[in-house]
Amino acid sequence: MGIKTALPAAELGLYSLVLSGALAYAGRGLLAASQDGAHRKAFRESVRPGWEYIGRKMDVADFEWVMWFTSFRNIIVFALSGHVLFAKLCTMVAPQFRSWMYAVYGALAVLGTMGPWYLLLLLGHCVSLYVASLLGQPWLCLGLGLASLASFKLDPLISWQSGFVTGTFDLQEVLFHGGSGFTVLRCTSFALESCAHPDRRYSLADLLKYNFYLPFFFFGPIMTFDRFHAQMSQVEPVRREGELWRIRTQAGLSVVAIMAVDIFFHFFYILTIPSDLKFANRLPDSALAGLAYSNLVYDWVKAAVLFGVVNTVARLDHLDPPQPPKCITTLYVFAETHFDRGINDWLCKYVYDHIGGEHSEVIPELGATVATFAITTLWLGPCDIVYLWSFLNCFGLNFELWVQKLAEWGPLAQIEASLSEQMSRRVRALFGAMNFWAIIMYNLVSLNSLEFTELVARRLLLTGFPRNTLAVLFVTYCGVQLVKERERTLAMEEGQQDKEKLE
């Protein structure tokens, strides 16, 4: 009840005012803390000179982001630009061979970056999963795929296989794990699709063309084989009306996001402050809550930029890749929480939906989530923090279903039925606000540190109780209501469009 119900405009205006004021207040506290801590000894390694002409230093704690846009920027631009030009030439001259050309270019790029032995190593994994697909046994393909993935995540095999990379450079470990992990997932998807559609008789060449598509190779996102093959097999692909404009818009938004992050890190040291717990503990509760929230928002922006750039190139190649993940600001249920839509789609198709069915029964859902997060743990690399992260998010996903089942129980369902639709929406938003902070805390464990998560939890739940705890909860409640209003508006617009199409 209350999902499609509108709230009074004055009430929504109040929510907007409260949320805007709270974000501004928390931002002011973070800005002051960043200025005060800029010259601390603990910040020297991760706060470096930035805009020297105005005396601003820059937070460089995220080495991947720094590497992407400093030392490796030209290499990335060169590789993707070469792919775009090569793809355009092939599309004009021999569009029927474009998938082959993409694979050859991708394989040569991997060869030049990581060396011939690494390329042969990946080809070995591709061939082994292709042979398994010929047997037509999905359990064997999935088992072998997980075993291959484990060989890149667990010692001693990971140490042995990493020796196949030629040379040493800053992003070597990142590229090794990215290329290897995504290769295994792509090969497993190929094998499972081959088992599901034995009449189509996919070849080893189809697998190689799928795996060595350069824009997706190192960092994803991953497209399941059936989608990739269907889109890449179009001999003369045709763009939808306005597609090029949308591609230019996506590229422009990615550039704007990169510039915005660069500016942001010159004023807010959100990645460095959590590393100094004594300093972080001095922050007011509002700034500390904003710091925890901003860490998750940054991780989303980082993923959105990475996938935005890659997806722009893929869409130029007439593909429809997975979209960037939903912003953390719009999430208040665990069922929609993910930081990589491609991985999420892969897990849902081959594990979560296969075991959980309609996701309406407690026991099948428990089995589905345990299996899904077990594979996710293997994908991320088994360690204590990943175990804890997986357990917390698995619990959160199941707890949502338990609460839903409890709400459908007779007495509680009658209580909700006695409420007006607007009041029902308010009650649900209150639970959504609490769930929102559970999502933040559960994911902050892996995105930052367990110690910082404990500090935030202690300050917001114990030290700041009840005043600051309820204040943060009310601000979050306002945000959830605004998100619900946006969802309601979008649903109405989609319904109107569908109605117009039928007429």
Short mmCIF file of C-alpha atoms in Angstrom, two decimals:
data_model
loop_
_atom_site.label_atom_id
_atom_site.label_comp_id
_atom_site.label_asym_id
_atom_site.label_seq_id
_atom_site.Cartn_x
_atom_site.Cartn_y
_atom_site.Cartn_z
CA MET A 1 0.00 0.00 0.00
CA GLY A 2 1.02 3.60 -0.54
CA ILE A 3 3.61 2.86 -3.23
CA LYS A 4 1.70 4.76 -5.93
CA THR A 5 0.35 7.35 -3.55
CA ALA A 6 1.39 10.99 -3.84
CA LEU A 7 2.20 13.07 -0.80
CA PRO A 8 1.22 16.73 -0.41
CA ALA A 9 3.52 19.13 -2.26
CA ALA A 10 4.19 21.09 0.94
CA GLU A 11 5.35 17.92 2.70
CA LEU A 12 7.69 17.02 -0.15
CA GLY A 13 8.99 20.58 -0.15
CA LEU A 14 9.76 20.29 3.55
CA TYR A 15 11.63 17.04 2.91
CA SER A 16 13.69 18.71 0.17
CA LEU A 17 14.52 21.63 2.41
CA VAL A 18 15.57 19.39 5.32
CA LEU A 19 17.69 17.15 3.10
CA SER A 20 19.41 20.06 1.35
CA GLY A 21 20.17 21.80 4.64
CA ALA A 22 21.50 18.61 6.22
CA LEU A 23 23.80 17.84 3.28
CA ALA A 24 25.10 21.41 3.28
CA TYR A 25 25.72 21.29 7.03
CA ALA A 26 27.54 17.94 6.82
CA GLY A 27 29.53 19.18 3.82
CA ARG A 28 30.65 22.27 5.73
CA GLY A 29 31.90 20.06 8.55
CA LEU A 30 33.82 17.83 6.12
CA LEU A 31 35.33 20.85 4.37
CA ALA A 32 36.52 22.29 7.68
CA ALA A 33 37.95 18.93 8.74
CA SER A 34 39.79 18.56 5.42
CA GLN A 35 41.33 22.02 5.82
CA ASP A 36 42.37 21.34 9.40
CA GLY A 37 43.92 17.97 8.60
CA ALA A 38 45.71 18.91 5.38
CA HIS A 39 49.09 19.27 7.14
CA ARG A 40 48.82 16.33 9.56
CA LYS A 41 51.67 13.83 9.48
CA ALA A 42 49.19 10.97 9.04
CA PHE A 43 47.93 12.62 5.82
CA ARG A 44 51.32 13.10 4.14
CA GLU A 45 51.23 9.89 2.10
CA SER A 46 47.74 10.36 0.67
CA VAL A 47 47.30 14.15 0.57
CA ARG A 48 49.69 15.54 -2.02
CA PRO A 49 50.19 18.95 -3.67
CA GLY A 50 47.36 19.73 -6.08
CA TRP A 51 46.33 23.22 -7.15
CA GLU A 52 49.40 24.96 -5.81
CA TYR A 53 48.39 28.36 -7.21
CA ILE A 54 45.53 28.51 -4.70
CA GLY A 55 47.22 26.41 -2.04
CA ARG A 56 44.95 23.35 -2.32
CA LYS A 57 46.20 19.83 -1.77
CA MET A 58 44.54 16.75 -3.25
CA ASP A 59 43.38 13.45 -1.79
CA VAL A 60 45.22 10.72 -3.73
CA ALA A 61 44.41 7.77 -1.43
CA ASP A 62 42.76 5.81 -4.27
CA PHE A 63 45.78 4.72 -6.30
CA GLU A 64 43.64 3.14 -9.05
CA TRP A 65 41.85 6.42 -9.80
CA VAL A 66 45.15 8.31 -9.75
CA MET A 67 46.82 5.80 -12.08
CA TRP A 68 43.91 5.81 -14.53
CA PHE A 69 44.07 9.56 -15.00
CA THR A 70 47.81 10.23 -14.69
CA SER A 71 50.42 7.70 -15.79
CA PHE A 72 48.02 5.33 -17.57
CA ARG A 73 45.68 7.96 -18.99
CA ASN A 74 47.44 8.19 -22.36
CA ILE A 75 47.69 4.41 -22.69
CA ILE A 76 43.97 3.96 -21.99
CA VAL A 77 43.02 6.75 -24.41
CA PHE A 78 45.36 5.33 -27.07
CA ALA A 79 44.03 1.77 -26.73
CA LEU A 80 40.33 2.72 -26.76
CA SER A 81 40.80 5.31 -29.53
CA GLY A 82 42.60 2.72 -31.61
CA HIS A 83 39.74 0.31 -31.04
CA VAL A 84 37.17 2.92 -32.11
CA LEU A 85 39.07 3.84 -35.29
CA PHE A 86 39.77 0.20 -36.12
CA ALA A 87 36.13 -0.70 -35.51
CA LYS A 88 34.89 2.13 -37.72
CA LEU A 89 37.19 1.06 -40.54
CA CYS A 90 36.09 -2.57 -40.28
CA THR A 91 32.41 -1.61 -40.19
CA MET A 92 32.84 0.41 -43.39
CA VAL A 93 34.98 -2.11 -45.28
CA ALA A 94 33.87 -5.57 -44.06
CA PRO A 95 31.05 -5.40 -41.50
CA GLN A 96 30.53 -9.18 -41.67
CA PHE A 97 34.00 -9.67 -40.16
CA ARG A 98 33.82 -6.99 -37.49
CA SER A 99 33.60 -9.45 -34.57
CA TRP A 100 36.79 -11.14 -35.80
CA MET A 101 38.55 -7.81 -36.12
CA TYR A 102 37.55 -6.80 -32.60
CA ALA A 103 38.92 -10.08 -31.23
CA VAL A 104 42.22 -9.77 -33.09
CA TYR A 105 42.70 -6.19 -31.91
CA GLY A 106 41.84 -7.16 -28.33
CA ALA A 107 44.19 -10.15 -28.34
CA LEU A 108 47.03 -8.00 -29.70
CA ALA A 109 46.36 -5.38 -27.00
CA VAL A 110 46.51 -8.07 -24.29
CA LEU A 111 49.67 -9.48 -25.87
CA GLY A 112 51.36 -6.07 -25.89
CA THR A 113 50.28 -5.21 -22.34
CA MET A 114 50.69 -8.48 -20.44
CA GLY A 115 52.97 -10.58 -22.65
CA PRO A 116 52.57 -13.79 -24.71
CA TRP A 117 52.63 -16.23 -21.78
CA TYR A 118 49.70 -14.52 -20.09
CA LEU A 119 47.76 -14.67 -23.36
CA LEU A 120 48.49 -18.41 -23.66
CA LEU A 121 47.43 -18.91 -20.04
CA LEU A 122 44.02 -17.37 -20.73
CA LEU A 123 43.67 -19.34 -23.95
CA GLY A 124 44.24 -22.49 -21.89
CA HIS A 125 41.34 -21.60 -19.59
CA CYS A 126 39.16 -20.77 -22.61
CA VAL A 127 39.87 -24.12 -24.26
CA SER A 128 39.24 -26.10 -21.07
CA LEU A 129 35.79 -24.54 -20.59
CA TYR A 130 35.01 -24.94 -24.28
CA VAL A 131 35.77 -28.66 -24.03
CA ALA A 132 33.54 -28.88 -20.94
CA SER A 133 30.71 -27.19 -22.87
CA LEU A 134 30.84 -29.96 -25.49
CA LEU A 135 29.78 -32.46 -22.83
CA GLY A 136 26.52 -30.60 -22.30
CA GLN A 137 26.53 -30.82 -18.49
CA PRO A 138 25.77 -27.44 -16.82
CA TRP A 139 26.95 -28.61 -13.38
CA LEU A 140 30.32 -29.60 -14.85
CA CYS A 141 30.70 -26.27 -16.67
CA LEU A 142 29.81 -24.24 -13.57
CA GLY A 143 32.06 -26.38 -11.36
CA LEU A 144 35.01 -26.07 -13.73
CA GLY A 145 34.39 -22.35 -14.07
CA LEU A 146 34.46 -21.89 -10.30
CA ALA A 147 37.60 -24.02 -10.08
CA SER A 148 39.27 -21.83 -12.72
CA LEU A 149 38.20 -18.71 -10.84
CA ALA A 150 39.57 -20.16 -7.58
CA SER A 151 42.91 -20.76 -9.29
CA PHE A 152 43.20 -16.98 -9.80
CA LYS A 153 42.12 -16.16 -6.25
CA LEU A 154 43.85 -18.71 -4.01
CA ASP A 155 47.47 -19.61 -3.40
CA PRO A 156 49.59 -21.36 -4.53
CA LEU A 157 48.01 -21.35 -8.01
CA ILE A 158 47.57 -17.58 -8.12
CA SER A 159 51.27 -17.01 -7.43
CA TRP A 160 52.21 -19.49 -10.12
CA GLN A 161 49.87 -18.03 -12.73
CA SER A 162 50.84 -14.41 -11.99
CA GLY A 163 54.36 -15.37 -13.07
CA PHE A 164 53.10 -15.63 -16.65
CA VAL A 165 52.89 -11.82 -16.89
CA THR A 166 55.83 -10.22 -18.69
CA GLY A 167 57.51 -7.24 -16.97
CA THR A 168 56.36 -5.17 -14.01
CA PHE A 169 54.32 -1.96 -13.93
CA ASP A 170 52.01 -0.12 -11.54
CA LEU A 171 48.67 -1.57 -12.64
CA GLN A 172 49.98 -5.06 -13.33
CA GLU A 173 48.13 -6.70 -10.43
CA VAL A 174 44.87 -4.90 -11.25
CA LEU A 175 45.03 -5.85 -14.94
CA PHE A 176 46.02 -9.44 -14.10
CA HIS A 177 43.09 -10.01 -11.74
CA GLY A 178 40.64 -8.11 -13.94
CA GLY A 179 41.55 -9.85 -17.18
CA SER A 180 41.73 -13.30 -15.58
CA GLY A 181 38.56 -13.03 -13.50
CA PHE A 182 36.40 -11.64 -16.28
CA THR A 183 37.81 -14.21 -18.72
CA VAL A 184 36.65 -17.04 -16.44
CA LEU A 185 33.16 -15.54 -16.04
CA ARG A 186 32.81 -15.02 -19.78
CA CYS A 187 33.97 -18.56 -20.55
CA THR A 188 31.58 -19.95 -17.93
CA SER A 189 28.71 -17.96 -19.45
CA PHE A 190 29.62 -19.35 -22.88
CA ALA A 191 29.69 -22.92 -21.55
CA LEU A 192 26.35 -22.60 -19.72
CA GLU A 193 24.67 -21.03 -22.75
CA SER A 194 26.04 -23.84 -24.94
CA CYS A 195 24.48 -26.37 -22.57
CA ALA A 196 21.17 -24.47 -22.54
CA HIS A 197 21.02 -24.26 -26.35
CA PRO A 198 22.71 -27.39 -27.78
CA ASP A 199 21.01 -26.83 -31.14
CA ARG A 200 22.96 -23.62 -31.77
CA ARG A 201 26.41 -25.29 -31.75
CA TYR A 202 28.63 -22.42 -30.71
CA SER A 203 32.28 -22.76 -31.75
CA LEU A 204 35.59 -22.01 -30.07
CA ALA A 205 35.87 -19.02 -32.40
CA ASP A 206 32.64 -17.63 -30.94
CA LEU A 207 34.14 -17.92 -27.45
CA LEU A 208 37.38 -16.17 -28.44
CA LYS A 209 35.50 -13.33 -30.15
CA TYR A 210 33.40 -12.95 -27.02
CA ASN A 211 36.29 -13.01 -24.58
CA PHE A 212 38.80 -10.77 -26.34
CA TYR A 213 36.52 -7.83 -27.01
CA LEU A 214 38.92 -5.20 -25.64
CA PRO A 215 36.57 -2.62 -24.04
CA PHE A 216 35.17 -5.31 -21.71
CA PHE A 217 38.31 -7.37 -21.26
CA PHE A 218 40.09 -5.95 -18.20
CA PHE A 219 37.43 -4.09 -16.24
CA GLY A 220 34.09 -5.29 -17.56
CA PRO A 221 31.19 -4.90 -17.47
CA ILE A 222 30.40 -8.46 -18.38
CA MET A 223 27.65 -9.27 -20.89
CA THR A 224 26.29 -12.79 -20.83
CA PHE A 225 27.26 -14.71 -23.97
CA ASP A 226 23.75 -14.97 -25.40
CA ARG A 227 23.29 -11.18 -25.41
CA PHE A 228 26.77 -10.45 -26.77
CA HIS A 229 26.54 -13.06 -29.53
CA ALA A 230 23.09 -11.95 -30.67
CA GLN A 231 24.14 -8.30 -30.90
CA MET A 232 27.54 -8.91 -32.45
CA SER A 233 26.11 -11.30 -35.06
CA GLN A 234 24.14 -8.53 -36.76
CA VAL A 235 25.78 -8.14 -40.16
CA GLU A 236 24.42 -4.64 -40.82
CA PRO A 237 23.50 -3.14 -37.46
CA VAL A 238 21.26 -0.09 -37.52
CA ARG A 239 21.27 2.63 -34.88
CA ARG A 240 18.06 3.71 -33.25
CA GLU A 241 16.94 7.29 -33.76
CA GLY A 242 18.85 9.64 -31.47
CA GLU A 243 21.39 6.96 -30.47
CA LEU A 244 24.45 9.00 -31.45
CA TRP A 245 23.16 11.94 -29.42
CA ARG A 246 22.77 9.68 -26.38
CA ILE A 247 26.29 8.32 -26.89
CA ARG A 248 27.71 11.85 -27.01
CA THR A 249 25.74 12.73 -23.88
CA GLN A 250 27.12 9.69 -22.04
CA ALA A 251 30.67 10.59 -23.07
CA GLY A 252 30.13 14.17 -21.94
CA LEU A 253 28.75 13.06 -18.58
CA SER A 254 31.78 10.83 -18.02
CA VAL A 255 34.13 13.75 -18.67
CA VAL A 256 32.10 15.99 -16.34
CA ALA A 257 32.17 13.31 -13.63
CA ILE A 258 35.97 12.96 -13.91
CA MET A 259 36.39 16.73 -13.58
CA ALA A 260 33.94 16.86 -10.67
CA VAL A 261 35.84 14.15 -8.77
CA ASP A 262 39.12 15.98 -9.37
CA ILE A 263 37.65 19.22 -7.99
CA PHE A 264 36.00 17.40 -5.08
CA PHE A 265 39.26 15.76 -3.97
CA HIS A 266 40.93 19.16 -3.73
CA PHE A 267 38.46 20.23 -1.04
CA PHE A 268 37.19 17.05 0.65
CA TYR A 269 39.65 14.37 1.80
CA ILE A 270 36.97 11.71 2.23
CA LEU A 271 39.33 8.77 1.51
CA THR A 272 42.17 9.91 3.75
CA ILE A 273 40.27 11.03 6.85
CA PRO A 274 38.94 7.51 7.70
CA SER A 275 42.51 6.20 7.82
CA ASP A 276 43.23 8.43 10.83
CA LEU A 277 40.66 7.25 13.39
CA LYS A 278 41.76 9.71 16.07
CA PHE A 279 41.13 12.60 13.72
CA ALA A 280 37.88 11.08 12.40
CA ASN A 281 36.62 10.67 15.95
CA ARG A 282 36.83 14.45 16.43
CA LEU A 283 34.30 15.07 13.66
CA PRO A 284 30.76 16.02 14.66
CA ASP A 285 28.18 13.29 14.13
CA SER A 286 26.70 15.03 11.09
CA ALA A 287 30.09 15.23 9.37
CA LEU A 288 30.90 11.62 10.30
CA ALA A 289 27.61 10.42 8.80
CA GLY A 290 28.32 12.47 5.70
CA LEU A 291 31.80 10.97 5.48
CA ALA A 292 30.43 7.41 5.58
CA TYR A 293 27.78 8.26 2.99
CA SER A 294 30.26 10.05 0.69
CA ASN A 295 32.60 7.03 0.67
CA LEU A 296 29.86 4.90 -0.88
CA VAL A 297 28.83 7.65 -3.28
CA TYR A 298 32.42 7.95 -4.48
CA ASP A 299 32.63 4.21 -5.10
CA TRP A 300 29.47 4.49 -7.20
CA VAL A 301 30.88 7.47 -9.13
CA LYS A 302 34.09 5.53 -9.76
CA ALA A 303 32.13 2.58 -11.15
CA ALA A 304 29.85 4.88 -13.15
CA VAL A 305 32.83 6.63 -14.77
CA LEU A 306 34.61 3.37 -15.58
CA PHE A 307 31.54 1.72 -17.04
CA GLY A 308 30.44 4.97 -18.67
CA VAL A 309 33.66 5.25 -20.66
CA VAL A 310 33.64 1.57 -21.62
CA ASN A 311 29.93 1.59 -22.46
CA THR A 312 30.39 4.62 -24.71
CA VAL A 313 32.89 2.68 -26.81
CA ALA A 314 30.70 -0.45 -26.78
CA ARG A 315 27.64 1.50 -27.93
CA LEU A 316 29.69 2.91 -30.82
CA ASP A 317 30.19 -0.77 -31.75
CA HIS A 318 26.38 -1.23 -31.84
CA LEU A 319 26.25 -3.11 -28.53
CA ASP A 320 23.80 -2.57 -25.69
CA PRO A 321 26.02 -3.14 -22.62
CA PRO A 322 24.87 -3.35 -18.98
CA GLN A 323 24.15 0.06 -17.52
CA PRO A 324 26.14 1.59 -14.64
CA PRO A 325 24.92 0.62 -11.15
CA LYS A 326 22.15 2.55 -9.42
CA CYS A 327 23.37 5.43 -7.31
CA ILE A 328 23.61 4.60 -3.61
CA THR A 329 21.43 7.64 -2.92
CA THR A 330 18.45 5.92 -4.58
CA LEU A 331 18.90 2.57 -2.80
CA TYR A 332 16.93 1.64 0.27
CA VAL A 333 16.46 -2.11 -0.34
CA PHE A 334 19.18 -4.77 -0.46
CA ALA A 335 17.54 -6.46 -3.45
CA GLU A 336 18.62 -3.56 -5.69
CA THR A 337 22.06 -3.01 -4.16
CA HIS A 338 24.99 -3.82 -6.42
CA PHE A 339 28.09 -1.98 -7.60
CA ASP A 340 28.51 -3.87 -10.89
CA ARG A 341 25.37 -4.47 -12.91
CA GLY A 342 27.13 -6.93 -15.23
CA ILE A 343 28.27 -9.19 -12.37
CA ASN A 344 24.83 -8.85 -10.81
CA ASP A 345 23.14 -9.96 -14.06
CA TRP A 346 25.55 -12.91 -14.39
CA LEU A 347 24.93 -14.08 -10.83
CA CYS A 348 21.16 -13.64 -11.10
CA LYS A 349 20.89 -15.58 -14.35
CA TYR A 350 23.11 -18.53 -13.51
CA VAL A 351 22.80 -18.82 -9.73
CA TYR A 352 20.37 -16.59 -7.82
CA ASP A 353 17.27 -16.88 -10.01
CA HIS A 354 18.02 -20.50 -10.87
CA ILE A 355 17.93 -21.53 -7.20
CA GLY A 356 15.59 -18.93 -5.71
CA GLY A 357 12.83 -19.07 -8.33
CA GLU A 358 10.32 -16.28 -7.65
CA HIS A 359 12.20 -15.23 -4.47
CA SER A 360 9.02 -15.43 -2.44
CA GLU A 361 9.81 -18.45 -0.24
CA VAL A 362 12.13 -18.26 2.75
CA ILE A 363 14.12 -21.51 2.37
CA PRO A 364 14.80 -21.33 -1.41
CA GLU A 365 15.74 -17.65 -1.01
CA LEU A 366 18.17 -18.53 1.77
CA GLY A 367 19.80 -21.18 -0.41
CA ALA A 368 19.96 -18.82 -3.39
CA THR A 369 21.56 -15.99 -1.43
CA VAL A 370 24.10 -18.26 0.29
CA ALA A 371 25.17 -19.74 -3.06
CA THR A 372 25.30 -16.30 -4.70
CA PHE A 373 27.40 -14.69 -1.99
CA ALA A 374 29.67 -17.74 -1.81
CA ILE A 375 30.54 -17.20 -5.48
CA THR A 376 30.81 -13.44 -4.89
CA THR A 377 33.26 -14.12 -2.07
CA LEU A 378 35.36 -16.20 -4.44
CA TRP A 379 35.18 -13.45 -7.08
CA LEU A 380 36.34 -10.74 -4.66
CA GLY A 381 39.06 -12.92 -3.16
CA PRO A 382 38.45 -14.84 0.10
CA CYS A 383 39.62 -13.00 3.21
CA ASP A 384 38.17 -12.05 6.59
CA ILE A 385 36.74 -8.70 5.43
CA VAL A 386 35.11 -10.27 2.37
CA TYR A 387 33.63 -13.04 4.54
CA LEU A 388 32.13 -10.43 6.85
CA TRP A 389 30.84 -8.31 3.96
CA SER A 390 29.22 -11.34 2.31
CA PHE A 391 27.60 -12.49 5.56
CA LEU A 392 26.16 -9.05 6.34
CA ASN A 393 24.74 -8.48 2.86
CA CYS A 394 23.41 -12.04 2.66
CA PHE A 395 21.68 -11.48 5.99
CA GLY A 396 20.31 -8.12 4.84
CA LEU A 397 18.82 -9.61 1.68
CA ASN A 398 17.15 -12.42 3.61
CA PHE A 399 16.02 -10.15 6.44
CA GLU A 400 14.09 -8.05 3.92
CA LEU A 401 12.13 -11.13 2.86
CA TRP A 402 11.49 -12.09 6.50
CA VAL A 403 10.15 -8.61 7.25
CA GLN A 404 8.01 -8.74 4.12
CA LYS A 405 6.56 -12.09 5.19
CA LEU A 406 5.95 -10.71 8.68
CA ALA A 407 4.16 -7.68 7.21
CA GLU A 408 1.86 -10.03 5.28
CA TRP A 409 0.95 -11.86 8.49
CA GLY A 410 -2.70 -11.39 9.41
CA PRO A 411 -2.61 -8.95 12.38
CA LEU A 412 0.08 -6.72 10.88
CA ALA A 413 -1.56 -6.77 7.46
CA GLN A 414 -4.82 -5.66 9.08
CA ILE A 415 -3.06 -2.82 10.88
CA GLU A 416 -1.57 -1.57 7.62
CA ALA A 417 -4.92 -1.96 5.87
CA SER A 418 -6.45 0.33 8.47
CA LEU A 419 -3.96 3.09 7.60
CA SER A 420 -4.44 5.57 4.80
CA GLU A 421 -2.27 5.02 1.73
CA GLN A 422 -0.22 8.13 2.52
CA MET A 423 0.41 6.96 6.09
CA SER A 424 1.35 3.51 4.79
CA ARG A 425 3.91 5.12 2.52
CA ARG A 426 5.34 7.08 5.47
CA VAL A 427 5.67 3.95 7.60
CA ARG A 428 7.36 2.06 4.80
CA ALA A 429 9.73 5.00 4.21
CA LEU A 430 10.74 4.89 7.87
CA PHE A 431 11.77 1.25 7.51
CA GLY A 432 13.46 2.19 4.23
CA ALA A 433 15.53 4.83 6.06
CA MET A 434 16.78 2.27 8.57
CA ASN A 435 17.51 -0.14 5.74
CA PHE A 436 19.44 2.59 3.91
CA TRP A 437 21.87 2.92 6.79
CA ALA A 438 22.18 -0.84 7.07
CA ILE A 439 23.24 -0.87 3.39
CA ILE A 440 25.81 1.87 4.06
CA MET A 441 27.27 0.20 7.15
CA TYR A 442 27.38 -3.29 5.64
CA ASN A 443 29.22 -2.06 2.52
CA LEU A 444 31.46 0.41 4.34
CA VAL A 445 33.16 -2.63 5.87
CA SER A 446 34.73 -3.59 2.53
CA LEU A 447 34.95 -0.18 0.87
CA ASN A 448 36.83 1.41 3.76
CA SER A 449 37.74 -0.51 6.93
CA LEU A 450 36.16 -2.43 9.78
CA GLU A 451 37.62 -0.01 12.33
CA PHE A 452 36.09 3.03 10.66
CA THR A 453 32.75 1.23 10.35
CA GLU A 454 32.83 0.45 14.07
CA LEU A 455 33.58 4.12 14.83
CA VAL A 456 30.63 5.32 12.74
CA ALA A 457 28.27 2.75 14.28
CA ARG A 458 29.34 3.58 17.82
CA ARG A 459 29.00 7.32 17.31
CA LEU A 460 25.64 7.22 15.52
CA LEU A 461 23.96 4.47 17.52
CA LEU A 462 25.43 4.82 21.02
CA THR A 463 27.22 8.11 21.69
CA GLY A 464 24.81 10.20 19.64
CA PHE A 465 21.63 8.50 20.84
CA PRO A 466 18.91 9.65 20.89
CA ARG A 467 19.18 13.17 19.45
CA ASN A 468 21.76 12.75 16.69
CA THR A 469 20.61 9.22 15.90
CA LEU A 470 17.03 10.36 15.32
CA ALA A 471 18.22 13.45 13.43
CA VAL A 472 20.24 11.34 10.96
CA LEU A 473 17.32 8.90 10.65
CA PHE A 474 14.88 11.75 9.92
CA VAL A 475 17.15 13.25 7.25
CA THR A 476 17.45 9.81 5.65
CA TYR A 477 13.68 9.40 5.85
CA CYS A 478 13.30 12.66 3.92
CA GLY A 479 15.67 11.35 1.25
CA VAL A 480 13.82 8.05 0.95
CA GLN A 481 10.52 9.87 0.51
CA LEU A 482 11.98 11.98 -2.30
CA VAL A 483 13.36 8.86 -3.98
CA LYS A 484 9.95 7.18 -3.68
CA GLU A 485 8.33 10.26 -5.25
CA ARG A 486 10.74 10.10 -8.16
CA GLU A 487 10.01 6.39 -8.62
CA ARG A 488 6.28 7.11 -8.54
CA THR A 489 6.62 9.83 -11.17
CA LEU A 490 8.71 7.64 -13.46
CA ALA A 491 6.24 4.77 -13.11
CA MET A 492 3.36 7.07 -14.06
CA GLU A 493 5.27 8.35 -17.11
CA GLU A 494 6.07 4.81 -18.26
CA GLY A 495 2.44 3.80 -17.77
CA GLN A 496 1.29 6.78 -19.83
CA GLN A 497 3.74 5.91 -22.61
CA ASP A 498 2.55 2.30 -22.68
CA LYS A 499 -1.03 3.49 -22.83
CA GLU A 500 -0.27 5.78 -25.76
CA LYS A 501 1.43 2.91 -27.61
CA LEU A 502 -1.64 0.70 -27.17
CA GLU A 503 -3.93 3.46 -28.46
#
